[in-house]
Tab-separated table of C-alpha atoms in Angstrom:
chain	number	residue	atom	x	y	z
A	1	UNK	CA	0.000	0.000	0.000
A	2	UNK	CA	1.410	3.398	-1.048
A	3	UNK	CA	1.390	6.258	1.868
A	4	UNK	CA	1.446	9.543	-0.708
A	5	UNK	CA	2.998	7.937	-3.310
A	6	UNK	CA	5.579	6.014	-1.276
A	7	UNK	CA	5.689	2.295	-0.045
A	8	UNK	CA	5.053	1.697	3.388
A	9	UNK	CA	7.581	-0.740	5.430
A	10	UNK	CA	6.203	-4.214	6.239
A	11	UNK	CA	8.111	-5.921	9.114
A	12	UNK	CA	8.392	-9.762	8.878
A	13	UNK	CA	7.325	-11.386	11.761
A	14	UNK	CA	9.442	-13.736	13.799
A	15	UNK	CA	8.535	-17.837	13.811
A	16	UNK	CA	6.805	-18.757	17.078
A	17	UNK	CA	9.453	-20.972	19.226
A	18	UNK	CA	8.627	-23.801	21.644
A	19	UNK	CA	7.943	-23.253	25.366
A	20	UNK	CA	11.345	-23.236	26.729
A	21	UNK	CA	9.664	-25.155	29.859
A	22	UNK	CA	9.613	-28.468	28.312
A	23	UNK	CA	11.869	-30.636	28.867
A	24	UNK	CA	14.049	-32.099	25.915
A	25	UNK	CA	14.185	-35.583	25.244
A	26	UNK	CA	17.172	-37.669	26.563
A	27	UNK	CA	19.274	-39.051	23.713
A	28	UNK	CA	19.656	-42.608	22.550
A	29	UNK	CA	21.781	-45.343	24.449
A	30	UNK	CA	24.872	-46.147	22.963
A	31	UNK	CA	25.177	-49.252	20.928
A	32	UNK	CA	28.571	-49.944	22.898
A	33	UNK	CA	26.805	-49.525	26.485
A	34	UNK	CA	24.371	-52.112	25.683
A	35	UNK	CA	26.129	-54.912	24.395
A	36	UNK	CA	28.197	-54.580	27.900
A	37	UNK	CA	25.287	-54.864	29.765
A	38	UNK	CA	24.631	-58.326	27.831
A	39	UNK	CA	28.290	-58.957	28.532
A	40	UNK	CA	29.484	-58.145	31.530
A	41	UNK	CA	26.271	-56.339	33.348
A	42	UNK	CA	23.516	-57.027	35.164
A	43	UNK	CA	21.842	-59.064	31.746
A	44	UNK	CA	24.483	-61.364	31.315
A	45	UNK	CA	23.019	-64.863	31.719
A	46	UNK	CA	25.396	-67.357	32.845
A	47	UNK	CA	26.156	-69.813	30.727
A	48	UNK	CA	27.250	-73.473	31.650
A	49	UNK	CA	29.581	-75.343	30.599
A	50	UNK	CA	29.104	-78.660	28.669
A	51	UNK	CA	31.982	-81.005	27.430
A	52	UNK	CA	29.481	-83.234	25.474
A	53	UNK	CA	28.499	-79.759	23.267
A	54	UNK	CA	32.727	-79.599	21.936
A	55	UNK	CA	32.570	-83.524	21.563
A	56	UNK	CA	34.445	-84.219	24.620
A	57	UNK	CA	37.824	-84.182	25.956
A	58	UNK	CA	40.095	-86.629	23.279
A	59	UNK	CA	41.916	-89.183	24.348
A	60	UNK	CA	43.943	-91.593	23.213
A	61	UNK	CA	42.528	-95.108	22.962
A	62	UNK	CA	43.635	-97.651	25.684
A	63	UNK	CA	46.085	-100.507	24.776
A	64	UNK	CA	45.415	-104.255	25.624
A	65	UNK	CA	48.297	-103.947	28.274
A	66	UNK	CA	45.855	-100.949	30.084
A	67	UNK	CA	42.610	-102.817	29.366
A	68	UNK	CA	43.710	-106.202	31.126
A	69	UNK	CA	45.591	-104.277	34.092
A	70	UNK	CA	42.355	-102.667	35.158
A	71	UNK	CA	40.391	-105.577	34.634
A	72	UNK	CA	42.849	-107.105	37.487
A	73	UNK	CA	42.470	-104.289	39.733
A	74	UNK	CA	38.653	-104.467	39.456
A	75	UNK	CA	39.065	-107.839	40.094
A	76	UNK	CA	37.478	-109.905	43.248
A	77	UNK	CA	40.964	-111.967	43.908
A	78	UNK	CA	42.964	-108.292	43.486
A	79	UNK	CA	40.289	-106.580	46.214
A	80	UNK	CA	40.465	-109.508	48.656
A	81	UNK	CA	44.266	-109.456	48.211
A	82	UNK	CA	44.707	-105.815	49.144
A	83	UNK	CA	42.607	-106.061	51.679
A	84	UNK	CA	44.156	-108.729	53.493
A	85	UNK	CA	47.648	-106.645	53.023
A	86	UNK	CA	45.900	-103.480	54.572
A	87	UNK	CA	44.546	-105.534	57.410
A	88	UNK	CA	47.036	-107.113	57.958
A	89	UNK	CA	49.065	-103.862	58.658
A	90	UNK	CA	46.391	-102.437	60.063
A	91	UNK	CA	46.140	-105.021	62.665
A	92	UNK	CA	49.738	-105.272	63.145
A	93	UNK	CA	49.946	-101.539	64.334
A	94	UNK	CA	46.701	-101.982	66.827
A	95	UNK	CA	48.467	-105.240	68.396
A	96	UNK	CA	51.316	-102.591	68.857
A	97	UNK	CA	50.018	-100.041	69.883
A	98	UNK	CA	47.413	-102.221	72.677
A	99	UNK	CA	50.637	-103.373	74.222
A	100	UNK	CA	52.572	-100.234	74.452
A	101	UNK	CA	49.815	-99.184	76.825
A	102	UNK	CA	49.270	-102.323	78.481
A	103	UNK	CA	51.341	-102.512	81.686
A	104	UNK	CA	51.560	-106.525	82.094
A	105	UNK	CA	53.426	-106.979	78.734
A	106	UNK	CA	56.075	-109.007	79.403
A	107	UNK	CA	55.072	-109.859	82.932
A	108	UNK	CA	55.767	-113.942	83.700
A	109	UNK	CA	52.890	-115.019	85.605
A	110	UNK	CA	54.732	-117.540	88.057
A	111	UNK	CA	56.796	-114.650	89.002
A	112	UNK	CA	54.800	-111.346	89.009
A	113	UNK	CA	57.128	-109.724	91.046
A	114	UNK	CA	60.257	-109.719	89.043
A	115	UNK	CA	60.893	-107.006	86.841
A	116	UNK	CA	60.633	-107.671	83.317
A	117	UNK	CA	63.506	-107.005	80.623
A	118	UNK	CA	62.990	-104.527	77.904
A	119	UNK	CA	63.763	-108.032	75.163
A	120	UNK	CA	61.376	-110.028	76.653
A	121	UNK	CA	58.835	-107.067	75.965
A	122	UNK	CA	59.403	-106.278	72.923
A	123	UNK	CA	58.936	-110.382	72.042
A	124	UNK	CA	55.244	-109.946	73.680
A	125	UNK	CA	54.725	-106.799	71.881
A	126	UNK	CA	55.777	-108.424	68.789
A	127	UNK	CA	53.595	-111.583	69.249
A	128	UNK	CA	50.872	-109.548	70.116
A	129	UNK	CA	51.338	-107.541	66.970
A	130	UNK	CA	51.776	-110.455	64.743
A	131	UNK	CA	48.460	-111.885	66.502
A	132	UNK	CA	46.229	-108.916	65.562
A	133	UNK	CA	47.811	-108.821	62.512
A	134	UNK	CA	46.502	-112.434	61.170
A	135	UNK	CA	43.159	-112.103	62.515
A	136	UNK	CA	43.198	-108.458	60.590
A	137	UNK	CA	44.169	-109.964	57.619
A	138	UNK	CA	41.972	-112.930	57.700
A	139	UNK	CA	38.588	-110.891	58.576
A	140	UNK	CA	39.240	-107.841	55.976
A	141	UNK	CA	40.140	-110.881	53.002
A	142	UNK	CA	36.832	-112.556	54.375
A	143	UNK	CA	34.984	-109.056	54.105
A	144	UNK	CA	36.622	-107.895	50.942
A	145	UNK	CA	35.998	-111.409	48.899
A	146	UNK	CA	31.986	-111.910	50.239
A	147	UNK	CA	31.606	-108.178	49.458
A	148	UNK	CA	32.749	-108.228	46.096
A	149	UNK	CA	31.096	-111.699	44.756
A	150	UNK	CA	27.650	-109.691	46.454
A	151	UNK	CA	28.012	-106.835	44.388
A	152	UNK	CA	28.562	-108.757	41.158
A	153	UNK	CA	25.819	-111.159	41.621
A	154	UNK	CA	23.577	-107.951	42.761
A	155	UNK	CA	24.882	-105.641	39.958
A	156	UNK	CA	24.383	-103.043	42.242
A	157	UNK	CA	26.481	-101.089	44.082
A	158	UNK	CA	25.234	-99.725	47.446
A	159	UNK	CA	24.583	-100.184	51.402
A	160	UNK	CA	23.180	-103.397	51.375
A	161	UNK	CA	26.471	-105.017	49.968
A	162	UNK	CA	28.478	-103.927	53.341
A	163	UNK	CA	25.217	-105.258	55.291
A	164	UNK	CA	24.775	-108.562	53.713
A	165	UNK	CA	28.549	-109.198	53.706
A	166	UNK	CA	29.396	-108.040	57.251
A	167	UNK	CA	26.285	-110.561	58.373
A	168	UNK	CA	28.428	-113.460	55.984
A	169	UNK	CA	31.949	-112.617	57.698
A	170	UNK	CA	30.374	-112.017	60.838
A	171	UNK	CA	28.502	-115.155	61.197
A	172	UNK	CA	31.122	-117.573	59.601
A	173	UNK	CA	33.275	-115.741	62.180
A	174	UNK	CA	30.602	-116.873	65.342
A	175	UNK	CA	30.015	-119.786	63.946
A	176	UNK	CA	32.949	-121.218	65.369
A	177	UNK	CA	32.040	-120.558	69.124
A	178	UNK	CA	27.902	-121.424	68.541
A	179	UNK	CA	25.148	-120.907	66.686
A	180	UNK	CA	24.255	-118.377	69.393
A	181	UNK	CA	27.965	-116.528	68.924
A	182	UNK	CA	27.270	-116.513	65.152
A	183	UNK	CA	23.978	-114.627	64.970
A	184	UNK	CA	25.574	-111.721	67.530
A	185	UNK	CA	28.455	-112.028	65.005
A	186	UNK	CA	26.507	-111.356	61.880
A	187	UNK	CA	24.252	-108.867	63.638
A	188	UNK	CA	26.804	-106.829	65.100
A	189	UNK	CA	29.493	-107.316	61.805
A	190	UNK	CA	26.486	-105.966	59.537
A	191	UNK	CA	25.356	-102.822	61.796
A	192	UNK	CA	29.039	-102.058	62.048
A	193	UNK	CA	29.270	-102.147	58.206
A	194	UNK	CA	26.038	-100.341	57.936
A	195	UNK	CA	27.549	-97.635	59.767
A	196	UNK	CA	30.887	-97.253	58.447
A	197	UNK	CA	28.662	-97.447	54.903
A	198	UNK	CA	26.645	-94.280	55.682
A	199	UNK	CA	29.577	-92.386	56.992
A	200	UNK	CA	31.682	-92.922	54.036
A	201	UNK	CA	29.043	-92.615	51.704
């Protein structure tokens, strides 16, 4: 529009901005940040792990030689044999050891007075030692063997084995004094296996 023949200013008006009140919008998570938290954070799901999912540990295939040594060592004659060694030794050291403490080794009878020499007891230690040592020996081959043919005509191994052949070592043991003798022997050989059982087990 013309104002006497000359044109009048127009001012341009200014684009409305945004409230400066509201708040601006936080900006994206980092790529980086979130694979760490699937890593090493708080989303990391433990994983476990399997041998059978890499096809197991390799290893070389056994010989003959290996094959027939363990079948020896799994044997019933190898177990009972052992076992009679360890019993033996075992019983050896109690025998010992029960006449270290016992204060009429080496006394004679006929002449309780008379101080004994330290040969005479070390021979009644000895005997004593080699006693408990056969009867060791004898009751853990006894054990060992009955336990061993019981598990293999089970084809289980578990509690009962120790039960059924403590009664069978027990009672054969007994036997020998009574028929009364070998029931307390089986009874009290199986409870005693029971029990050594459940606290090895």
């Amino acid at each position: 529009e013309l104002d006497g023949g000359c044109p009048r200013p127009v001012m341009a008006v200014p684009p409305s901005s945004p409230a400066r009140d509201a708040p601006e919008p936080p900006p994206p998570p980092l790529q980086y940040s979130l694979l760490l938290q699937h890593l090493v954070g708080e989303q990391r799901r433990p994983r476990a792990w399997d041998p059978a999912a890499l096809g197991g540990i390799p290893s070389p295939p056994k010989s003959e030689e290996q094959k027939m040594v363990e079948r020896a060592m799994e044997s019933c004659a190898f177990k009972t044999a052992l076992s009679c060694v360890g019993g033996f030794v075992l019983g050896g050291a109690f025998g010992v050891f029960t006449a270290g403490i016992d204060t009429n080794v080496g006394f004679d009878p006929k002449d309780p007075y008379r101080t004994p020499t330290a040969k005479e007891v070390l021979k009644d230690m000895g005997q004593r030692g080699i006693s408990y040592a056969k009867n060791f020996a004898i009751v853990g081959a006894m054990f060992s063997c009955t336990e061993c043919v019981v598990e293999s005509y089970r084809g289980k191994s578990d509690w009962k084995n120790s039960v059924i052949s403590g009664c069978i070592t027990g009672g054969a043991i007994g036997f020998r004094a009574g028929l009364k003798a070998g029931v307390i022997g089986c009874g009290g050989f199986a409870a005693f296996s029971a029990a050594i059982d459940y606290y090895l087990r």
